[in-house]
Coordinates of C-alpha atoms in Angstrom, one line a residue:
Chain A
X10 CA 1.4 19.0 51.9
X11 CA 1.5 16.0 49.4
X12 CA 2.7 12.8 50.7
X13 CA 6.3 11.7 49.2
X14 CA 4.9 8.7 47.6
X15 CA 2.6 10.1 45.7
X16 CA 4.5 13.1 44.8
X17 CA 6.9 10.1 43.2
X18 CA 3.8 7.9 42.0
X19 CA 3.0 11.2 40.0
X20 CA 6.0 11.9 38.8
X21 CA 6.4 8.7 37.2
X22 CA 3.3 8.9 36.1
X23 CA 4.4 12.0 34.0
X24 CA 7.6 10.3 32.4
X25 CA 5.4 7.5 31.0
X26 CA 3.0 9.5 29.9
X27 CA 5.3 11.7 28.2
X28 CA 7.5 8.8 26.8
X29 CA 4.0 7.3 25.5
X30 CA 3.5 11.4 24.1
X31 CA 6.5 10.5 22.6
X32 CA 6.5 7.0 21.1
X33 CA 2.6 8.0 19.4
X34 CA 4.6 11.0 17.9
X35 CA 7.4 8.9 16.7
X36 CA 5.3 6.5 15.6
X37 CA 2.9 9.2 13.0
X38 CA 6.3 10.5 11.5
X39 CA 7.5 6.8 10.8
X40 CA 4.2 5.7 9.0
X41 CA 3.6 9.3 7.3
X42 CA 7.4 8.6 6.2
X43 CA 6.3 4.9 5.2
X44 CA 3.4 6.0 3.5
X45 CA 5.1 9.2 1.3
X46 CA 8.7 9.0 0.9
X47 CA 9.3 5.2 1.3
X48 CA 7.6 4.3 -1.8
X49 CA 10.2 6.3 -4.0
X50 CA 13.0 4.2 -3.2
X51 CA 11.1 1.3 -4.6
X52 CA 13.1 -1.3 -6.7
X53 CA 10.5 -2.8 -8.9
X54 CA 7.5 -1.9 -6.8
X55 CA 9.3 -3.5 -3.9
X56 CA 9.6 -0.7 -1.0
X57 CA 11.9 -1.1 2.4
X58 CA 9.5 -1.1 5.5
X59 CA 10.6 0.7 8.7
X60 CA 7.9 -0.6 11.1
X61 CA 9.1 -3.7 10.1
X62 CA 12.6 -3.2 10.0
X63 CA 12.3 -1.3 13.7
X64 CA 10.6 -4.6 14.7
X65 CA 13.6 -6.7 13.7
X66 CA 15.5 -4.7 15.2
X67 CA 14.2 -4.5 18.5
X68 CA 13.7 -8.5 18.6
X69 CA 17.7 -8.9 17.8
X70 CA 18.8 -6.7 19.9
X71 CA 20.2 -8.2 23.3
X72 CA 18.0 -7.1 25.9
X73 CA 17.0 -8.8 29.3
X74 CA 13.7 -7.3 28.8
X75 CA 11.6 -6.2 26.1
X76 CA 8.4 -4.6 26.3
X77 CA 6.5 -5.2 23.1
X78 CA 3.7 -3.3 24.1
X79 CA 5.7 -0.2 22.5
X80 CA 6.7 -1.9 19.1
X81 CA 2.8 -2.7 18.9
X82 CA 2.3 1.1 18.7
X83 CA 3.4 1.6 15.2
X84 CA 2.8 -1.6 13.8
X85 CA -1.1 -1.2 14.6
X86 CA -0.8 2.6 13.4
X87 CA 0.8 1.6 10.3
X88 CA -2.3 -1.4 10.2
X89 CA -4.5 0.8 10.8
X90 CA -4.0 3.0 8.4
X91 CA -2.6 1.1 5.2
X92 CA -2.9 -2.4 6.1
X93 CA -4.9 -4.5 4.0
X94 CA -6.9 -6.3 5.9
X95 CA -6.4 -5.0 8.9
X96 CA -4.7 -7.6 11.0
X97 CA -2.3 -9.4 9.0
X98 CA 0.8 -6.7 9.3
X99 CA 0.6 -7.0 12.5
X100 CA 0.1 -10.8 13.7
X101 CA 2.9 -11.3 11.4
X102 CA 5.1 -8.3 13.0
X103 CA 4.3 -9.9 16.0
X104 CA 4.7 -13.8 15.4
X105 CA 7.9 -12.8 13.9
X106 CA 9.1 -10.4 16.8
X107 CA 8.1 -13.8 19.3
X108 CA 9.5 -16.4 17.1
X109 CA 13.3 -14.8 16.2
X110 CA 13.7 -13.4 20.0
X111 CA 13.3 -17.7 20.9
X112 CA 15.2 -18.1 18.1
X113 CA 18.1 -15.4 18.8
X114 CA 18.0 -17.2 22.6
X115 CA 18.4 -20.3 22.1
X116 CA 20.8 -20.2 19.0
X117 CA 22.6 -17.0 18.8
X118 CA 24.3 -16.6 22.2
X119 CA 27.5 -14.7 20.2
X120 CA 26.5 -11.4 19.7
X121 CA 28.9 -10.7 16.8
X122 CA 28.0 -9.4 13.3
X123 CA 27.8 -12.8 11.6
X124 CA 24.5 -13.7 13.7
X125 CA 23.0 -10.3 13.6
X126 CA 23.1 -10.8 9.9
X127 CA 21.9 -14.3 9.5
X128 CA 18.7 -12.7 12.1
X129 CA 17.9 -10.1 10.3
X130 CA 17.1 -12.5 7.3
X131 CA 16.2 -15.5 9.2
X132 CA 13.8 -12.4 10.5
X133 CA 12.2 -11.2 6.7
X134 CA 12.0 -14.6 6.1
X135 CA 10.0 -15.6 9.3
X136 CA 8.0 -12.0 9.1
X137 CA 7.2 -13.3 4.9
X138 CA 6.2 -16.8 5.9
X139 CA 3.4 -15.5 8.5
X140 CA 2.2 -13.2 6.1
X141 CA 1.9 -16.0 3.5
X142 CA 0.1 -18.2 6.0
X143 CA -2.1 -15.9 7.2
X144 CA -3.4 -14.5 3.8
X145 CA -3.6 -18.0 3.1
X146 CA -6.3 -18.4 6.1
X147 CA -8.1 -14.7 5.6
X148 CA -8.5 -15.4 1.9
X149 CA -11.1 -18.0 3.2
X150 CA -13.4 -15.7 4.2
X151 CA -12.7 -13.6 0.9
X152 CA -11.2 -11.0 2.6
X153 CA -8.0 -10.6 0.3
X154 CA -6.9 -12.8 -2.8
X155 CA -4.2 -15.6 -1.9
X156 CA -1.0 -14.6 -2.8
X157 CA 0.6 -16.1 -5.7
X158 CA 4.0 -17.4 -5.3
X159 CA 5.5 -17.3 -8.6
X160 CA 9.4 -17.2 -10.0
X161 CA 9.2 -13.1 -10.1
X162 CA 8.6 -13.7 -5.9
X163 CA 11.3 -15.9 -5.2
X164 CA 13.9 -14.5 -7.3
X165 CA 13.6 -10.7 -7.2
X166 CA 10.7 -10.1 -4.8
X167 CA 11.9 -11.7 -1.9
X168 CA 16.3 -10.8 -2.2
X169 CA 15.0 -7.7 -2.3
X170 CA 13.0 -7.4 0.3
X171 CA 15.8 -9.6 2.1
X172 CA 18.3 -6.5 1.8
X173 CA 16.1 -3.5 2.1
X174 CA 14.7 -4.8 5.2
X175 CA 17.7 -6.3 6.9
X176 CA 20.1 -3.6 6.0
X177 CA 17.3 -1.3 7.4
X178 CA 16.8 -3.3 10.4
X179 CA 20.7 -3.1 10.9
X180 CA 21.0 0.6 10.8
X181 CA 17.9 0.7 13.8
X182 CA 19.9 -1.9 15.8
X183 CA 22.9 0.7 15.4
X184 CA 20.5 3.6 17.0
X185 CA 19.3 1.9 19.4
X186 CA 22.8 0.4 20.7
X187 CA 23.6 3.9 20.3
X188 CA 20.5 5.3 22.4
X189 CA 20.9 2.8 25.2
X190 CA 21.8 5.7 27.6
X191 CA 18.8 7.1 26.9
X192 CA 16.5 4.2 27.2
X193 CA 18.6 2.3 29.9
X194 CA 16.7 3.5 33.1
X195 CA 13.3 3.5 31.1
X196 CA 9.9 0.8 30.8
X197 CA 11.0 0.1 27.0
X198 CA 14.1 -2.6 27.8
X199 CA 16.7 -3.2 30.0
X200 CA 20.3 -3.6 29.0
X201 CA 22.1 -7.1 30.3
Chain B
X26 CA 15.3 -18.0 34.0
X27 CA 12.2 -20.5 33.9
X28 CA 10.0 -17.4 35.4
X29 CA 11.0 -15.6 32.4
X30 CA 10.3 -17.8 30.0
X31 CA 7.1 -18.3 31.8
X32 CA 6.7 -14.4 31.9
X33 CA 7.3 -14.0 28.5
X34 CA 4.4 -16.4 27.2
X35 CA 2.1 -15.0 29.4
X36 CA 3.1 -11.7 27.6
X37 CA 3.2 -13.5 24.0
X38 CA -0.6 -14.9 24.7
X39 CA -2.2 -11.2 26.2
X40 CA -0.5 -9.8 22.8
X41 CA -2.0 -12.5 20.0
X42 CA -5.4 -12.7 22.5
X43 CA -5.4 -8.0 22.0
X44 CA -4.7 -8.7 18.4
X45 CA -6.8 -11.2 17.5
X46 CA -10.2 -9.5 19.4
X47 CA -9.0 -6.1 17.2
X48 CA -9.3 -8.6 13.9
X49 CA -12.4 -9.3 15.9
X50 CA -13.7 -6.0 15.7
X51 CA -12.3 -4.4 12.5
X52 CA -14.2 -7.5 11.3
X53 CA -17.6 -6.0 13.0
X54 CA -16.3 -2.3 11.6
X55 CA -15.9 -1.4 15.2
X56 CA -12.5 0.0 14.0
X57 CA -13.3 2.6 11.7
X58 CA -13.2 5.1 14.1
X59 CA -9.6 4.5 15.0
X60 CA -8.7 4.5 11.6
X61 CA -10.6 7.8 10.7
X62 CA -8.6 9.1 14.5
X63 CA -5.4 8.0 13.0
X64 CA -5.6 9.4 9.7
X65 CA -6.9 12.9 11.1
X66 CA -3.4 12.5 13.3
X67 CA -1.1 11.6 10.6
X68 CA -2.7 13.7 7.8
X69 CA -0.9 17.3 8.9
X70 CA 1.9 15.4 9.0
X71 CA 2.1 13.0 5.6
X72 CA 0.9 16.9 4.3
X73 CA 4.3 18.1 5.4
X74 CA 6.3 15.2 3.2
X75 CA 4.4 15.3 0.4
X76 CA 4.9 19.5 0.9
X77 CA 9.0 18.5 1.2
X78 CA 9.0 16.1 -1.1
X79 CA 7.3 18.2 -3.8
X80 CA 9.7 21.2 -3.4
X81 CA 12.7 18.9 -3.6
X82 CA 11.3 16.4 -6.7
X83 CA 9.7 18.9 -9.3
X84 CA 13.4 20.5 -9.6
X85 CA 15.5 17.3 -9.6
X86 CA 13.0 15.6 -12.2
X87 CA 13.2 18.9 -14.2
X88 CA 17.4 18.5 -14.1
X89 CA 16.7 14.7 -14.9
X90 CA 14.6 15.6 -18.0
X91 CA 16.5 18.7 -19.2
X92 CA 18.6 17.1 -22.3
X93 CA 15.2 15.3 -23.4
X94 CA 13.1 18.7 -23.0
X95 CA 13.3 19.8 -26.9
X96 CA 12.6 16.5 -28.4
X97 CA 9.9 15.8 -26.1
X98 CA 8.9 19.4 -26.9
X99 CA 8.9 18.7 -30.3
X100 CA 6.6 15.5 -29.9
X101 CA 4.1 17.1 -27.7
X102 CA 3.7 20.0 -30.9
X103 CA 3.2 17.5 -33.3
X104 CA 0.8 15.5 -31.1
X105 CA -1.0 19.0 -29.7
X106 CA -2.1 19.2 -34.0
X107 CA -2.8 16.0 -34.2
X108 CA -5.2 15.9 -31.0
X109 CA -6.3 19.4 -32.2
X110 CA -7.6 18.0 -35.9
X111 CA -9.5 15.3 -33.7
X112 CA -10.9 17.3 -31.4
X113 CA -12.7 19.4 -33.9
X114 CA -13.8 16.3 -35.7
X115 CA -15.1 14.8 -32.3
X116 CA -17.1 17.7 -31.2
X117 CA -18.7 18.0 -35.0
X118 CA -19.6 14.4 -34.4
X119 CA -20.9 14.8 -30.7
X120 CA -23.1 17.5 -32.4
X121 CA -24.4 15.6 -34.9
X122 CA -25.4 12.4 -32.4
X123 CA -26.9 15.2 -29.8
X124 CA -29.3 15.8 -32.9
X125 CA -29.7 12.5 -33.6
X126 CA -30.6 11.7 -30.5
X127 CA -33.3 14.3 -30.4
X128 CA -35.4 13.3 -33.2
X129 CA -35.0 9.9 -32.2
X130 CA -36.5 11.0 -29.4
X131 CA -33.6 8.6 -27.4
X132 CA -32.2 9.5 -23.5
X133 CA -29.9 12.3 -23.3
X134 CA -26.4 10.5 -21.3
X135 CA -26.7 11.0 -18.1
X136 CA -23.7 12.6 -16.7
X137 CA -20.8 11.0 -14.4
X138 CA -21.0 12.6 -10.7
X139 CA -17.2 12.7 -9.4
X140 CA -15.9 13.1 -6.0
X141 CA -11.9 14.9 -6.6
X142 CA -9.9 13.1 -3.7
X143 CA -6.2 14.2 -3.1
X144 CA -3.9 10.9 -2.7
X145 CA -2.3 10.7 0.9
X146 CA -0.3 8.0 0.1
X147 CA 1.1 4.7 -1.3
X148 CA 1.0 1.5 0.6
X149 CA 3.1 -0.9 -1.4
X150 CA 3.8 -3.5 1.4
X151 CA 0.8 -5.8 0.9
X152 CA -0.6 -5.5 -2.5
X153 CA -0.6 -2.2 -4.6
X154 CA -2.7 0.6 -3.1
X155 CA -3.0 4.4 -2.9
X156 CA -5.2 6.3 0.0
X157 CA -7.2 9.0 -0.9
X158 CA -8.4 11.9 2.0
X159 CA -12.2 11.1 1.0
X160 CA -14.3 8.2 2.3
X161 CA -17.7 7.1 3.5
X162 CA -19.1 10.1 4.8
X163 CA -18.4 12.1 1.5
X164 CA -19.6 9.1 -0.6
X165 CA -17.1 6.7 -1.4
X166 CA -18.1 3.2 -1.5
X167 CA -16.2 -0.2 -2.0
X168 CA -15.9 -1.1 -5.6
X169 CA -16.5 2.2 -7.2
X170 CA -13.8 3.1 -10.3
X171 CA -10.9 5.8 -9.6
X172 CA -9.9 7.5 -12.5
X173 CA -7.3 10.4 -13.1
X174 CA -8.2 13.5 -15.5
X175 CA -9.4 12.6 -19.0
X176 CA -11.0 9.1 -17.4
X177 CA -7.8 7.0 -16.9
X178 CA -8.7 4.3 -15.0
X179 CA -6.7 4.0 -11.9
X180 CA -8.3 1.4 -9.4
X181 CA -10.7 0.7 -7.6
X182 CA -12.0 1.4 -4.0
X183 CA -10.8 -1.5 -2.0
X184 CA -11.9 -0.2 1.4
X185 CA -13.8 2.9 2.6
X186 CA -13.4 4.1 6.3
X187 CA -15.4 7.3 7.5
X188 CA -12.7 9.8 6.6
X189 CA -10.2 8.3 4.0
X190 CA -10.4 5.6 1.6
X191 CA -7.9 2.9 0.2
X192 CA -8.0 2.6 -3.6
X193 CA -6.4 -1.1 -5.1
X194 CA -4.1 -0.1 -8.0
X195 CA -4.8 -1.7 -11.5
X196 CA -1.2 -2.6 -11.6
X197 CA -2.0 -4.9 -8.9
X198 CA -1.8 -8.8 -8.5
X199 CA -5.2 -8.8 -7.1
X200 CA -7.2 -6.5 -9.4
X201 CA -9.2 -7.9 -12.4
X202 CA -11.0 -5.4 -14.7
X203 CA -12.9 -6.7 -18.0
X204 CA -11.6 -4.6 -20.9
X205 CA -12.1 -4.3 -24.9
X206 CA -9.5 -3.0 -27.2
X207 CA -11.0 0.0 -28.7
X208 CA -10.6 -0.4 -32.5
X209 CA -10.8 -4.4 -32.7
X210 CA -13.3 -4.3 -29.7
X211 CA -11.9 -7.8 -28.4
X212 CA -12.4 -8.4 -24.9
X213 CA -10.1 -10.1 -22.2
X214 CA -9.7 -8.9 -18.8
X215 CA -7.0 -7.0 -17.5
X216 CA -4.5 -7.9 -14.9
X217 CA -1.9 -6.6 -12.6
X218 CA 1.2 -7.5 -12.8
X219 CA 3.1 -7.6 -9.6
X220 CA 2.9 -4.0 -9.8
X221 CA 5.1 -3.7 -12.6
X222 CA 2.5 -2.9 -15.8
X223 CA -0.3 -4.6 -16.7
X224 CA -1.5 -7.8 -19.1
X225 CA -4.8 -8.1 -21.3
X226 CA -5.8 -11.8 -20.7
X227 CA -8.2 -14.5 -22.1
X228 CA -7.9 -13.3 -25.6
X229 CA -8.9 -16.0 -28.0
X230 CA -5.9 -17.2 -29.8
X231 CA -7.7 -16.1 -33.3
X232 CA -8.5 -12.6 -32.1
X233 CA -6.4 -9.9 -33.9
X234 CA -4.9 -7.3 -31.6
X235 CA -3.2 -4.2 -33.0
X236 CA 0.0 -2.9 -31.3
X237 CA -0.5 1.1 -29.9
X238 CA -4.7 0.1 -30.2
X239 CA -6.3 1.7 -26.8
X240 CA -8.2 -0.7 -24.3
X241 CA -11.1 0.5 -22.7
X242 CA -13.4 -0.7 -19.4
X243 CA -15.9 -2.9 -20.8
X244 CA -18.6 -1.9 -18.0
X245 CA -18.7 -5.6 -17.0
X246 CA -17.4 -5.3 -13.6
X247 CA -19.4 -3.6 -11.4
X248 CA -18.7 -0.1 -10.2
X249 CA -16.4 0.3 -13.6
X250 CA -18.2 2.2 -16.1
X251 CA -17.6 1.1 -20.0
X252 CA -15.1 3.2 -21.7
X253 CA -12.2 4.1 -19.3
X254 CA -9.0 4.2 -20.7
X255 CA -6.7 1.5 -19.6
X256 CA -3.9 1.7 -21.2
X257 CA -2.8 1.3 -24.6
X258 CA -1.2 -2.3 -26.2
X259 CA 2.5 -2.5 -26.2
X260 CA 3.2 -5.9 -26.9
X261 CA 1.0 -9.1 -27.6
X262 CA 2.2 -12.5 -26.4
X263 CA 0.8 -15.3 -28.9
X264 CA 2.0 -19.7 -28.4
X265 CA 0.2 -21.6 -31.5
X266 CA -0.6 -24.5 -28.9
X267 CA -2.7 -22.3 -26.1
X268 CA -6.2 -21.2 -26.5
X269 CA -6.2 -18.0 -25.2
X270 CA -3.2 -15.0 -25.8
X271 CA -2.2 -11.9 -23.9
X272 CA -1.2 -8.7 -24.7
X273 CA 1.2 -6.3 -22.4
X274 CA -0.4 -2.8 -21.8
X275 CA 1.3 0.3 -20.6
X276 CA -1.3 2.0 -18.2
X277 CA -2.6 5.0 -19.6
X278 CA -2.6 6.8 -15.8
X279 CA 0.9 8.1 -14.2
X280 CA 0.2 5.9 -11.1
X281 CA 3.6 7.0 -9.7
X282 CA 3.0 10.7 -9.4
X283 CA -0.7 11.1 -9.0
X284 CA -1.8 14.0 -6.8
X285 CA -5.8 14.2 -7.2
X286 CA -7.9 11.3 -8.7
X287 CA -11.7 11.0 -8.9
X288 CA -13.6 8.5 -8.1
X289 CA -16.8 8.1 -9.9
X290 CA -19.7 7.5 -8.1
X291 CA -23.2 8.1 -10.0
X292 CA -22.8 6.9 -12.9
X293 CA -25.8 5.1 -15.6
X294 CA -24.9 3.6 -19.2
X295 CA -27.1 4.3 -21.6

């Protein structure tokens, strides 16, 4: 006869391991779907990026608890695979993800539209900035040429990336405000 | 609300201290197995999209072309005779420098070994890049030229793991590739542009550059054989008060809609 407490330990055992089946799953069709349709809706070579925009997402949303263990799973899939060099993508996801959940505490106590909207660029800004810096510092060791910030960047690059990644990161904030039953009893947040 | 904070930092110090010992270790190449794990998982997968994404494109670009079909028809005619008339002429010539070479008792060319790659995908985030299903253990190496059929240059190898490769697009920011314009033989290098097209660079300001002239790989670069087609010269972009000049090419290679590439890997000038 197995003991009660194990028969439980087990069980739970299961639902993580099938919600990390899950989230490894997810995360392949996201950066397949990155790496092959994503591309087409470019606007002069500049392509919206879910990982990213997921990211954003989950660091706006207003959670009591968020694990970012599971956001890490397709940022370093997506790193792994197409990153260049490997690393950058995600120190930047995650300095971002750190920096706009302080920021979003300490600022944006109103959860209305208005400051969803100024995170989500405060957000591709922050995520751009990291990425600057730290190409900046691997470009030392020759790794990848610095990047050039010239008046094509500022006035087309960036707006652009501005809108395809907020508006993206908005629509992931809708599903998961939408999927909170789903997720409410689980290890990924907790709902306030 | 202080344990949390506290909590939190913890958790925001274990995350930068993983991340940084994986830079640690992609920096060793301890990492290329992951990679080559993650690409076999997401290869059936990006095969599925690209599957989808051909059956829905080929007809809609088809309907998008349609009331340009019989002028473009009629150009491709006229160009087929054209390219016919120079073919024959070409051949003729190859014959006669085959001969040539014979009784001048010079090396025969040695021939360009290529390794056909199917392209998995475009990673546009950080720089301009395609990846390709072949890499170290079929032969690719970092640095070596990608071309598309009839020796359009593509890129370059920017990164080789054991199963799959990432190839830096010449429309890049980052790449550089030393080139000569084919009938004025001027050289200059060639430089992405934001991914947009690319620019001939360092001309001298006295060189003349014809508009529509082909520019070639001048062999300088390592890995990049001379002779690969570029592009051809759209534009050229001329101040009297600077020393140098540039000219704006149109790529010569479809980079948007490649399917297979090669990538040339033994390769000798003679």
């Amino acid at each position: 006869m197995i003991c009660p407490v194990l028969r439980d330990a087990s069980s739970s055992l299961a639902k993580i391991n099938m919600r990390f089946f899950l989230l490894i799953l997810g995360s392949i069709l996201i950066v397949s779907l990155q790496l092959t349709w994503l591309p087409k809706l470019a606007v002069l070579t500049i392509t919206p990026n879910l990982i990213l925009a997921g990211v954003l997402a989950f660091a706006i949303c207003q959670k009591e608890e968020k694990n970012f263990w599971w956001a890490m799973i397709p940022i370093l899939l997506f790193d792994l695979l197409a990153g260049r060099p490997f690393g950058v993508f995600t120190l930047s996801a995650c300095l971002m993800f750190f920096s706009l959940e302080l920021l979003s505490n300490i600022f944006f106590k109103k959860n209305d539209l208005l400051a969803l909207l100024l995170l989500a660029v405060v957000g591709v800004l922050f995520f751009e900035v990291y990425q600057f810096l730290l190409v900046e510092v691997f470009s030392i060791w020759r790794l990848i040429e610095p990047i050039k910030l010239s008046v094509f960047y500022f006035s087309v690059a960036l707006p652009i990336k501005v809108f395809y990644n907020g508006l993206l990161s908005l629509l992931g904030l809708l599903i998961i405000r939408k999927s909170q039953l789903l997720f409410s009893h689980g290890q990924i947040f907790k709902i306030k | 609300m202080k344990n949390t904070n506290k909590s939190k930092l913890i958790n925001f110090i274990i995350i930068l201290a993983v991340i940084l010992l994986l830079i640690f270790f992609n920096w060793w190449g301890w990492l290329t197995a992951p990679k080559s794990l993650v690409f076999w998982a997401a290869r059936p997968v990006i095969g599925l999209f690209q599957a989808i994404d051909k059956r829905v494109s080929v007809p809609w670009d088809f309907f998008i072309t349609l009331k340009d079909l019989s002028q473009e028809n009629a150009n491709l005619m006229s160009e087929n005779k054209r390219l016919f008339g120079e073919n024959s002429r070409f051949k003729e010539t190859a014959r006669e420098n085959e001969i040539l070479r014979q009784q001048l008792n010079l090396d025969q060319p040695a021939k360009q070994k290529l390794i056909m790659a199917s392209v998995t995908g475009y990673s546009l985030t950080s720089g301009q890049y395609l990846l390709i299903n072949k890499g170290r253990t079929d032969g690719v190496a970092v640095g070596l030229a990608v071309v598309a059929a009839n020796n359009f240059l593509v890129g370059r190898v920017a990164e080789a793991a054991d199963n799959f490769s990432k190839v830096l697009l010449v429309t890049d920011g980052n790449s550089s590739v030393n080139a000569l314009t084919q009938d004025t033989r001027v050289n200059g290098a060639v430089k992405g542009n934001h991914g947009l097209g690319v620019t001939m660079e360092m001309i001298p300001i006295d060189a003349q550059i014809n508009i529509n002239e082909t520019v070639l790989s001048s062999g300088l670069n390592d890995g990049v054989p001379r002779g690969l087609v570029i592009g051809r010269v759209i534009g050229v972009d001329k101040k009297a008060n600077e020393i140098w000049q540039s000219a704006v090419i149109a790529p010569a290679a479809e980079i948007n809609n490649l399917e297979q590439v090669f990538i040339l890997v033994n390769w000798k000038e003679f």
